Short mmCIF file of C-alpha atoms and ligand atoms in Angstrom, two decimals:
data_model
loop_
_atom_site.label_atom_id
_atom_site.label_comp_id
_atom_site.label_asym_id
_atom_site.label_seq_id
_atom_site.Cartn_x
_atom_site.Cartn_y
_atom_site.Cartn_z
CA MET A 5 -5.50 261.70 172.84
CA VAL A 6 -6.87 258.74 174.06
CA ALA A 7 -6.56 256.02 171.36
CA LYS A 8 -9.46 254.11 172.52
CA LEU A 9 -12.11 256.93 172.31
CA LEU A 10 -10.71 257.10 168.78
CA ILE A 11 -11.07 253.22 168.31
CA ASP A 12 -14.38 254.01 169.72
CA LYS A 13 -15.78 256.52 167.44
CA LYS A 14 -14.15 254.80 164.08
CA ARG A 15 -16.23 251.54 165.18
CA GLU A 16 -19.43 253.74 165.41
CA GLY A 17 -19.19 254.63 161.74
CA LYS A 18 -18.36 258.42 162.45
CA ALA A 19 -15.57 260.38 160.95
CA LEU A 20 -11.97 260.82 162.51
CA GLY A 21 -10.75 264.58 162.70
CA THR A 22 -7.18 265.90 161.06
CA ALA A 23 -5.86 266.10 164.00
CA GLU A 24 -6.97 262.92 165.58
CA ILE A 25 -5.63 260.73 162.71
CA ARG A 26 -2.45 262.73 162.80
CA GLU A 27 -1.99 262.34 166.95
CA PHE A 28 -2.78 258.77 166.01
CA ILE A 29 -0.55 257.87 163.83
CA GLU A 30 2.33 259.74 165.42
CA GLY A 31 1.41 257.73 168.89
CA PHE A 32 1.64 254.65 166.74
CA VAL A 33 5.24 255.32 165.16
CA SER A 34 6.23 256.46 168.67
CA GLY A 35 5.23 253.72 170.13
CA SER A 36 2.71 255.30 172.39
CA VAL A 37 -0.16 253.22 170.43
CA PRO A 38 0.45 249.91 170.88
CA ASP A 39 0.14 247.54 168.07
CA TYR A 40 -3.21 245.85 169.29
CA GLN A 41 -4.81 249.39 169.06
CA MET A 42 -3.67 250.15 165.90
CA SER A 43 -4.95 246.92 164.58
CA ALA A 44 -8.45 247.39 166.15
CA MET A 45 -8.52 250.73 164.60
CA ALA A 46 -7.56 249.14 161.08
CA MET A 47 -10.23 246.50 161.61
CA ALA A 48 -12.90 249.22 162.37
CA ILE A 49 -11.38 251.34 159.10
CA CYS A 50 -12.15 247.99 157.04
CA CYS A 51 -15.27 247.66 158.37
CA ARG A 52 -16.76 251.45 158.19
CA GLY A 53 -14.39 253.02 155.61
CA MET A 54 -13.10 256.59 155.76
CA THR A 55 -14.47 259.65 153.71
CA ALA A 56 -12.56 261.02 151.22
CA ARG A 57 -10.90 264.14 153.13
CA GLU A 58 -10.15 260.96 156.18
CA THR A 59 -7.92 259.15 153.60
CA SER A 60 -6.39 262.33 153.06
CA ASP A 61 -5.70 262.82 156.31
CA LEU A 62 -4.24 259.32 156.56
CA THR A 63 -2.14 259.40 154.23
CA ASP A 64 -0.47 262.80 154.96
CA ALA A 65 0.20 261.35 158.31
CA MET A 66 2.18 258.33 156.82
CA MET A 67 3.68 260.13 154.50
CA ARG A 68 5.14 262.72 157.37
CA SER A 69 6.38 260.15 159.28
CA GLY A 70 9.56 259.86 157.45
CA ARG A 71 11.28 261.64 155.04
CA CYS A 72 9.83 263.68 151.95
CA LEU A 73 12.10 264.48 148.73
CA ASP A 74 11.46 267.30 146.63
CA TRP A 75 12.69 268.00 143.04
CA PRO A 76 13.04 272.12 142.67
CA GLY A 77 13.56 273.32 139.15
CA ILE A 78 12.60 269.90 137.16
CA PRO A 79 9.12 268.61 135.61
CA THR A 80 8.90 264.95 137.67
CA ALA A 81 6.38 262.11 137.58
CA ASP A 82 6.20 258.68 138.58
CA LYS A 83 4.30 255.58 137.43
CA HIS A 84 2.58 252.80 140.08
CA SER A 85 1.45 249.99 139.33
CA THR A 86 -0.60 247.63 141.82
CA GLY A 87 1.21 244.49 140.14
CA GLY A 88 0.56 241.98 138.04
CA VAL A 89 2.16 238.70 136.28
CA GLY A 90 4.42 239.44 133.86
CA ASP A 91 4.23 243.65 134.91
CA LYS A 92 7.71 244.62 133.33
CA LEU A 93 5.76 247.71 131.98
CA SER A 94 8.28 250.07 134.43
CA PHE A 95 11.12 249.21 132.49
CA ILE A 96 9.36 250.57 129.07
CA VAL A 97 7.11 253.24 130.99
CA GLN A 98 9.64 255.16 133.31
CA PRO A 99 12.43 255.71 130.70
CA LEU A 100 10.21 256.47 127.96
CA ALA A 101 9.08 259.64 129.76
CA ALA A 102 12.45 260.34 130.68
CA ALA A 103 13.27 260.49 127.04
CA CYS A 104 10.35 263.01 126.33
CA GLY A 105 12.11 265.38 128.91
CA VAL A 106 10.35 264.41 132.17
CA PHE A 107 12.40 263.32 135.45
CA VAL A 108 11.24 260.05 136.94
CA PRO A 109 12.31 259.37 140.42
CA SER A 110 10.68 255.97 141.11
CA LEU A 111 11.22 254.19 144.51
CA THR A 112 10.40 250.88 143.99
CA GLY A 113 9.59 247.36 146.28
CA ARG A 114 10.61 244.06 146.58
CA GLY A 115 7.73 241.22 145.44
CA LEU A 116 6.33 238.82 148.04
CA GLY A 117 3.96 236.45 146.61
CA ILE A 118 3.63 235.63 142.74
CA THR A 119 7.13 237.09 141.05
CA GLY A 120 9.50 239.36 141.81
CA GLY A 121 9.21 243.36 142.38
CA THR A 122 10.53 245.55 140.09
CA ALA A 123 14.14 245.79 142.32
CA ASP A 124 13.95 242.03 142.09
CA LYS A 125 13.89 241.89 138.30
CA LEU A 126 16.53 244.73 137.97
CA GLU A 127 19.00 242.85 140.15
CA SER A 128 18.77 240.16 137.78
CA ILE A 129 21.25 242.42 135.72
CA PRO A 130 24.82 241.79 137.16
CA GLY A 131 26.02 244.67 139.07
CA TYR A 132 22.61 246.73 139.43
CA ASN A 133 22.39 248.36 142.49
CA ALA A 134 19.01 248.50 143.46
CA GLY A 135 19.88 249.64 147.11
CA LEU A 136 20.90 253.71 146.37
CA PRO A 137 20.85 255.56 149.13
CA LEU A 138 18.69 258.67 148.57
CA ASP A 139 21.38 261.37 147.85
CA GLU A 140 22.68 258.97 144.82
CA PHE A 141 19.12 258.59 143.55
CA ASN A 142 19.19 262.04 143.88
CA ASP A 143 21.98 262.10 141.55
CA VAL A 144 20.86 259.53 139.58
CA VAL A 145 17.84 261.05 138.75
CA ARG A 146 19.61 264.50 137.82
CA SER A 147 21.99 263.12 135.80
CA THR A 148 20.25 260.59 133.71
CA GLY A 149 16.30 261.05 133.95
CA VAL A 150 15.42 258.19 135.70
CA SER A 151 16.38 256.04 138.67
CA MET A 152 14.81 253.09 140.22
CA THR A 153 15.84 252.14 143.42
CA VAL A 154 13.96 250.50 146.41
CA GLN A 155 12.39 252.68 148.91
CA THR A 156 14.59 253.48 152.18
CA ALA A 157 13.69 252.74 155.68
CA GLU A 158 13.64 256.50 156.04
CA ILE A 159 10.34 256.93 153.85
CA CYS A 160 6.80 256.28 155.43
CA PRO A 161 7.74 254.14 158.72
CA ALA A 162 4.57 254.41 159.29
CA ASP A 163 3.45 252.46 156.57
CA LYS A 164 5.92 249.84 156.96
CA LYS A 165 4.97 249.17 160.91
CA LEU A 166 1.03 249.29 159.51
CA TYR A 167 1.53 247.07 157.08
CA ALA A 168 3.08 244.25 158.97
CA LEU A 169 0.18 244.32 160.98
CA ARG A 170 -2.38 244.14 158.41
CA ASP A 171 -1.06 241.23 156.96
CA VAL A 172 -1.64 239.51 159.90
CA THR A 173 -4.84 240.91 161.40
CA GLY A 174 -7.05 240.43 157.89
CA THR A 175 -7.06 244.31 157.21
CA VAL A 176 -5.02 244.21 153.93
CA PRO A 177 -8.60 244.77 151.49
CA SER A 178 -9.75 248.07 152.39
CA ILE A 179 -9.74 250.93 150.24
CA PRO A 180 -8.49 253.58 152.53
CA LEU A 181 -5.80 251.95 154.03
CA ILE A 182 -4.26 250.34 150.41
CA THR A 183 -4.70 254.39 149.13
CA SER A 184 -2.79 255.56 152.08
CA SER A 185 -0.43 252.78 152.23
CA ILE A 186 0.13 253.32 148.33
CA LEU A 187 0.00 257.00 148.26
CA SER A 188 1.78 257.88 151.24
CA LYS A 189 5.06 256.23 149.71
CA LYS A 190 4.51 257.82 146.56
CA LEU A 191 4.13 261.44 147.71
CA ALA A 192 7.28 261.27 149.56
CA GLU A 193 9.07 260.31 146.84
CA GLY A 194 8.00 263.89 145.85
CA ALA A 195 6.89 263.78 142.09
CA GLY A 196 4.96 266.29 140.68
CA THR A 197 2.62 264.10 138.76
CA LEU A 198 1.37 260.44 139.81
CA VAL A 199 0.27 257.78 136.98
CA PHE A 200 -1.30 254.76 138.24
CA ASP A 201 -1.74 251.44 136.26
CA VAL A 202 -4.36 249.54 138.65
CA LYS A 203 -4.47 246.34 137.36
CA CYS A 204 -7.60 243.92 137.23
CA GLY A 205 -8.56 240.47 136.69
CA SER A 206 -7.26 236.68 138.06
CA GLY A 207 -3.21 238.05 138.52
CA ALA A 208 -4.09 241.22 139.94
CA PHE A 209 -4.90 242.29 143.55
CA MET A 210 -8.12 243.64 142.36
CA LYS A 211 -10.59 241.18 140.79
CA THR A 212 -13.30 242.83 139.54
CA PRO A 213 -13.32 246.35 137.28
CA GLU A 214 -15.42 247.95 140.30
CA GLU A 215 -13.10 247.11 142.63
CA ALA A 216 -10.21 248.35 140.33
CA THR A 217 -12.10 251.55 139.57
CA ALA A 218 -12.63 252.40 143.26
CA LEU A 219 -9.09 252.16 144.02
CA ALA A 220 -8.09 254.30 140.97
CA GLU A 221 -10.73 256.70 141.91
CA SER A 222 -9.46 257.04 145.57
CA LEU A 223 -5.60 257.01 144.44
CA VAL A 224 -6.44 259.67 141.77
CA THR A 225 -8.62 261.83 144.38
CA GLY A 226 -5.78 261.65 146.85
CA ALA A 227 -3.11 262.31 144.74
CA LYS A 228 -5.05 265.89 143.82
CA ALA A 229 -5.99 266.42 147.23
CA ALA A 230 -1.86 266.62 148.23
CA GLY A 231 -1.40 268.72 145.22
CA ARG A 232 -0.02 266.49 142.80
CA ARG A 233 -1.66 265.85 138.97
CA ALA A 234 -2.64 262.90 138.41
CA ALA A 235 -4.53 260.47 136.51
CA ALA A 236 -5.14 256.27 136.49
CA LEU A 237 -6.14 253.54 133.96
CA VAL A 238 -7.47 250.47 135.02
CA THR A 239 -6.15 247.50 132.75
CA ASP A 240 -6.87 244.23 132.17
CA MET A 241 -4.72 241.33 133.83
CA ASN A 242 -6.20 238.26 133.35
CA THR A 243 -3.60 237.50 130.65
CA PRO A 244 0.05 238.04 131.77
CA LEU A 245 1.50 241.25 130.38
CA GLY A 246 3.53 240.27 127.47
CA HIS A 247 5.52 237.04 127.33
CA ALA A 248 8.00 236.56 129.98
CA VAL A 249 6.89 236.12 133.81
CA GLY A 250 9.90 236.00 135.84
CA ASN A 251 12.87 238.43 136.30
CA ALA A 252 16.01 238.33 134.38
CA ASN A 253 13.36 237.22 130.92
CA GLU A 254 11.21 240.26 131.65
CA VAL A 255 14.21 242.68 131.51
CA ALA A 256 15.14 241.10 128.19
CA GLU A 257 11.70 241.26 127.01
CA ALA A 258 11.44 244.90 127.93
CA LEU A 259 15.05 245.46 126.69
CA ALA A 260 13.53 244.19 123.13
CA ILE A 261 10.45 245.83 123.38
CA LEU A 262 12.31 249.19 123.53
CA ASP A 263 14.74 248.22 120.77
CA PRO A 264 13.46 249.98 117.45
CA SER A 265 15.31 247.06 115.56
CA LYS A 266 13.03 244.29 117.48
CA GLY A 267 10.01 246.06 119.46
CA ALA A 268 6.84 244.46 119.72
CA GLN A 269 6.20 241.74 117.45
CA THR A 270 3.06 239.97 118.78
CA LYS A 271 -0.14 240.58 120.16
CA SER A 272 0.86 240.31 123.17
CA ALA A 273 3.82 242.41 123.24
CA GLU A 274 1.76 244.97 121.61
CA ASN A 275 -0.61 245.29 124.25
CA ALA A 276 1.86 245.50 126.76
CA LEU A 277 3.38 248.38 124.15
CA GLU A 278 0.05 250.03 124.29
CA ILE A 279 -0.34 249.93 128.12
CA SER A 280 2.95 251.52 128.12
CA VAL A 281 2.64 254.29 125.79
CA GLU A 282 -0.41 255.50 127.47
CA LEU A 283 0.99 255.35 130.78
CA ALA A 284 3.78 257.59 129.76
CA ALA A 285 1.91 259.76 127.49
CA LEU A 286 -0.14 260.60 130.56
CA MET A 287 3.05 261.58 132.11
CA VAL A 288 4.17 263.47 129.96
CA SER A 289 0.94 265.38 129.27
CA LEU A 290 0.36 266.30 132.76
CA SER A 291 3.89 267.37 134.11
CA LEU A 292 4.83 269.31 130.41
CA ASP A 293 0.98 270.73 130.22
CA LEU A 294 0.95 268.66 126.83
CA PRO A 295 -2.16 267.79 124.98
CA MET A 296 -2.65 264.11 125.16
CA ASP A 297 -2.28 263.44 121.41
CA GLU A 298 0.83 265.52 121.59
CA ALA A 299 2.51 263.43 124.44
CA ARG A 300 1.47 260.11 123.03
CA GLN A 301 3.29 260.95 119.29
CA LYS A 302 6.31 262.27 121.23
CA CYS A 303 6.27 258.89 123.00
CA ARG A 304 6.32 256.88 120.05
CA ASP A 305 9.00 259.17 118.22
CA LYS A 306 11.46 258.26 121.33
CA LEU A 307 10.66 254.60 121.14
CA ALA A 308 10.94 254.72 117.18
CA ASP A 309 14.41 256.90 117.60
CA GLY A 310 15.89 254.04 120.02
CA SER A 311 15.96 257.18 122.88
CA ALA A 312 13.69 255.90 125.61
CA LEU A 313 16.02 252.22 124.97
CA ALA A 314 18.98 254.59 125.46
CA LYS A 315 17.74 255.78 128.82
CA PHE A 316 16.93 252.50 130.35
CA LYS A 317 20.35 251.77 129.35
CA ALA A 318 21.72 255.09 130.83
CA MET A 319 20.24 254.27 133.95
CA ILE A 320 20.86 250.55 134.37
CA LYS A 321 24.71 251.88 133.64
CA ALA A 322 24.59 254.61 136.43
CA GLN A 323 23.64 252.22 139.01
CA GLY A 324 26.19 249.81 138.28
CA GLY A 325 24.66 247.16 136.12
CA ASP A 326 26.44 245.42 133.66
CA LEU A 327 24.38 244.56 130.47
CA ASP A 328 27.31 242.47 128.75
CA ARG A 329 27.41 240.00 131.85
CA PHE A 330 23.23 240.12 131.78
CA ASP A 331 23.82 238.71 127.89
CA ALA A 332 26.33 236.05 129.05
CA LEU A 333 23.68 235.33 132.26
CA MET A 334 21.01 234.80 129.61
CA ARG A 335 23.15 231.97 127.91
CA LYS A 336 23.84 230.31 131.13
CA PRO A 337 22.77 226.71 131.10
CA VAL A 338 19.82 226.23 132.83
CA HIS A 339 16.85 223.23 133.21
CA LYS A 340 14.13 223.58 130.62
CA PHE A 341 10.95 222.25 129.90
CA ARG A 342 9.09 222.97 126.66
CA LEU A 343 5.39 222.44 127.34
CA LEU A 344 3.67 221.61 123.60
CA ALA A 345 -0.12 221.87 123.00
CA MET A 346 -2.22 219.04 123.37
CA ARG A 347 -4.82 219.80 121.00
CA SER A 348 -5.25 222.19 117.97
CA GLY A 349 -7.05 225.52 118.19
CA HIS A 350 -7.69 228.97 119.39
CA VAL A 351 -5.99 230.12 122.24
CA GLU A 352 -9.10 231.98 123.97
CA SER A 353 -6.98 232.67 127.18
CA ILE A 354 -4.04 232.45 129.11
CA ASP A 355 -4.77 232.65 133.10
CA ALA A 356 -2.37 235.06 134.78
CA GLU A 357 -2.88 233.79 138.43
CA LYS A 358 -1.97 229.86 137.63
CA VAL A 359 1.14 231.16 135.01
CA GLY A 360 2.38 233.57 137.88
CA ARG A 361 1.94 230.54 140.66
CA VAL A 362 4.29 228.47 138.40
CA ALA A 363 6.43 231.05 137.87
CA LEU A 364 6.78 230.98 141.88
CA SER A 365 6.85 227.24 141.85
CA LEU A 366 9.98 227.79 139.60
CA GLY A 367 12.05 230.25 142.18
CA ALA A 368 10.71 233.32 140.29
CA GLY A 369 9.20 234.76 143.59
CA ARG A 370 9.73 234.54 147.15
CA MET A 371 6.80 232.90 149.39
CA LYS A 372 8.79 234.74 152.90
CA ALA A 373 10.25 237.79 152.79
CA ASP A 374 14.10 236.36 153.01
CA ASP A 375 13.58 233.86 150.29
CA ARG A 376 16.24 234.04 147.59
CA ILE A 377 15.05 234.59 144.28
CA ASP A 378 16.23 232.62 141.42
CA PRO A 379 17.04 235.08 138.51
CA LEU A 380 16.45 233.03 135.34
CA ALA A 381 13.59 231.28 136.67
CA GLY A 382 10.45 231.94 134.95
CA VAL A 383 7.69 230.95 132.32
CA THR A 384 8.25 232.09 128.71
CA ILE A 385 4.85 231.82 126.83
CA ALA A 386 5.10 230.99 123.33
CA VAL A 387 1.72 232.39 122.10
CA SER A 388 -0.66 235.22 122.71
CA VAL A 389 -4.27 235.08 123.10
CA GLY A 390 -6.26 234.31 119.22
CA ASP A 391 -3.17 232.67 118.02
CA ARG A 392 -3.89 229.16 116.07
CA VAL A 393 -2.27 226.48 117.62
CA ALA A 394 -1.69 222.84 115.98
CA VAL A 395 -1.02 219.79 118.39
CA GLY A 396 2.93 219.54 119.54
CA ALA A 397 3.22 223.46 118.53
CA PRO A 398 5.27 225.25 121.47
CA LEU A 399 2.94 227.27 124.29
CA ALA A 400 5.38 227.74 126.58
CA THR A 401 9.03 227.50 128.32
CA LEU A 402 9.72 226.30 131.69
CA VAL A 403 13.19 227.46 133.28
CA THR A 404 14.54 226.69 136.63
CA THR A 405 17.99 226.39 137.97
CA SER A 406 17.47 224.56 141.34
CA THR A 407 16.61 221.03 139.74
CA PRO A 408 14.85 219.53 136.90
CA ASP A 409 12.71 217.40 139.06
CA ILE A 410 10.35 220.41 139.86
CA LEU A 411 9.52 220.94 135.83
CA GLU A 412 7.45 217.94 134.78
CA LYS A 413 4.92 218.68 137.84
CA ALA A 414 5.22 222.57 137.03
CA ALA A 415 4.43 222.09 133.10
CA ALA A 416 1.21 220.16 133.87
CA GLU A 417 0.52 222.90 136.18
CA LEU A 418 1.09 225.24 133.63
CA LEU A 419 -1.13 223.62 130.79
CA LYS A 420 -4.20 224.38 133.23
CA ALA A 421 -3.39 227.82 132.22
CA PHE A 422 -4.24 227.80 128.63
CA THR A 423 -8.01 227.55 127.11
CA ILE A 424 -7.68 226.26 123.40
CA THR A 425 -11.07 226.49 122.17
CA GLN A 426 -12.27 224.93 118.77
CA ASN A 427 -14.84 227.72 118.36
CA GLY A 428 -13.11 230.39 116.19
CA VAL A 429 -10.69 233.49 117.12
CA GLN A 430 -11.94 235.28 119.93
CA SER A 431 -11.11 238.85 119.83
CA PRO A 432 -8.79 239.81 122.64
CA GLN A 433 -10.09 242.29 125.16
CA ASN A 434 -8.63 245.91 124.96
CA PRO A 435 -6.04 245.78 127.69
CA ILE A 436 -6.82 249.56 128.91
CA ILE A 437 -10.21 249.23 130.73
CA LYS A 438 -11.21 252.72 131.73
CA ARG A 439 -8.79 255.93 132.21
CA ILE A 440 -9.45 258.02 135.18
CA ASN A 441 -8.80 261.66 135.20
N1 URA B 28 0.44 247.82 147.92
C1 URA B 28 1.04 248.58 148.92
O1 URA B 28 1.66 249.14 148.83
N2 URA B 28 -0.16 248.41 149.95
C2 URA B 28 -1.05 248.30 150.36
O2 URA B 28 -1.89 248.26 151.19
C3 URA B 28 -1.44 247.20 149.29
C4 URA B 28 -0.52 247.28 148.11
#
C-alpha cells in the first residue's frame, strides 16, 4: 500500500476499497502511516465524504485495531448517547433494560467540555470503580445484568489515536468519521443490540435536526451492516434533561426518578423519563424479539415495582460504590447561590448550552483532559419549560466547593439561559423528535 496514493484517491472523491481502508488503518496503528498522512486522509474524508460501505469498512478496521468482546448465550444490548447537558439517562435506561432481562455491557467515557461523562458522574459515588479490567466487567455484567465502566486502552486504539489528531486538525465534524469513531467502540463492546440517542439542539454536538438525523441514520446503517440489531432516537437538547446538571446531583436525580416512591414529579423529569423508557423499550424489543408496546409496558412495570432501581443499586454495589456515603456527601456543606426570577411570566426556554457552560465554570466539567472534576459542583434548575413563575421565585441553585467568589458571576450568566415571557404558556416541544429503525 502506498499511503499517498490512497490520500490522492480520496482527495479526488473516489471510493476507497475495503482492503485499502484496512491497510491504511493498520499502518496508522503500527506507525508505518505517520500522523501527517492520517491527518491528510481525515481531511480528505471530511471534504469528500465516504459511502456507507466505506464507512462500514473504516468502522470495522478501527474495531479490529483492539480487543473485541463477545457475550455467548445471553441477550445483550447497550445504549449510546451523543451527549448533552444533564444527560443522566444511562442511569435510568441501562438498569431498566437489565431489569427486563437484557444484559447490558456498557463501556463509557469521561467528559471533556461541558460536564462530566457517565464515568465521572458515577465516580461521584464514593468507592465506585469505573476502571474495571475487562474480565471483572464481564463478571459484573453476568452477575448483576449491567455494568458501566470506562473503555480500556485495549478497545479501539485506532480511535484513540485518530480522535487526538482530529481534535487538532479540524476534522471532527464529518459524519463518516464520527460514525466510525462511535460505532467501532460500541461494536467492540460486543452487544447484539445497539440503540442510539442522538441529541439535537444548543447543548448538543449536532445543532440541527437535519445533522442529527444524518448521524442517526449513519449509525443505524453501520450497526446493521455489522450484523447488530439497531435503532436510534433523535431527541431534543435545547433544554437540559431533567433538573440536575453536574455529577453527583445527576446521579441523585436518576436515583429519585427510578424510585417508585418518588418518580418523575415535574415536566422536565417526565421528559427525561419518557425518552428513557423509549430507549430501554427499544433495547428490550430488539434484543428479546418483543413488540414495542409490550416492551414499553414491561419497562413501565419494572419501574413501578422498583426492579430498575434495584438493578442500578446492585451495579453500584458490585463496583464498590457506597450509597450511604453518597447520601452523606450530598449533605456536605457547599457554597450555594439561589438564582431568583427577576420578572414574572412563563418559562419559555432554558438554554442547555448556557446552563452547561455555567456548570463547567463551577467545576462540574473539564477544560483540559487532566482537570479534576468537583463532584458536587453544578446547577439544579427549579423550574420546567412552561411553568409560571412570580418575581422572586427560585429558578435554580448553583453549587461549588472551590470558592464562593465565582458564584455571583456564574449566576448572572445562568440568568441569561432563562427566557421568561408574558405571552402565555408555550406548549413544550415533544422531547422525542424522530425514531430511526
Ligand atoms: N464522539 C466520539 O466518540 N467520536 C466522535 O468522533 C465524536 C463524538
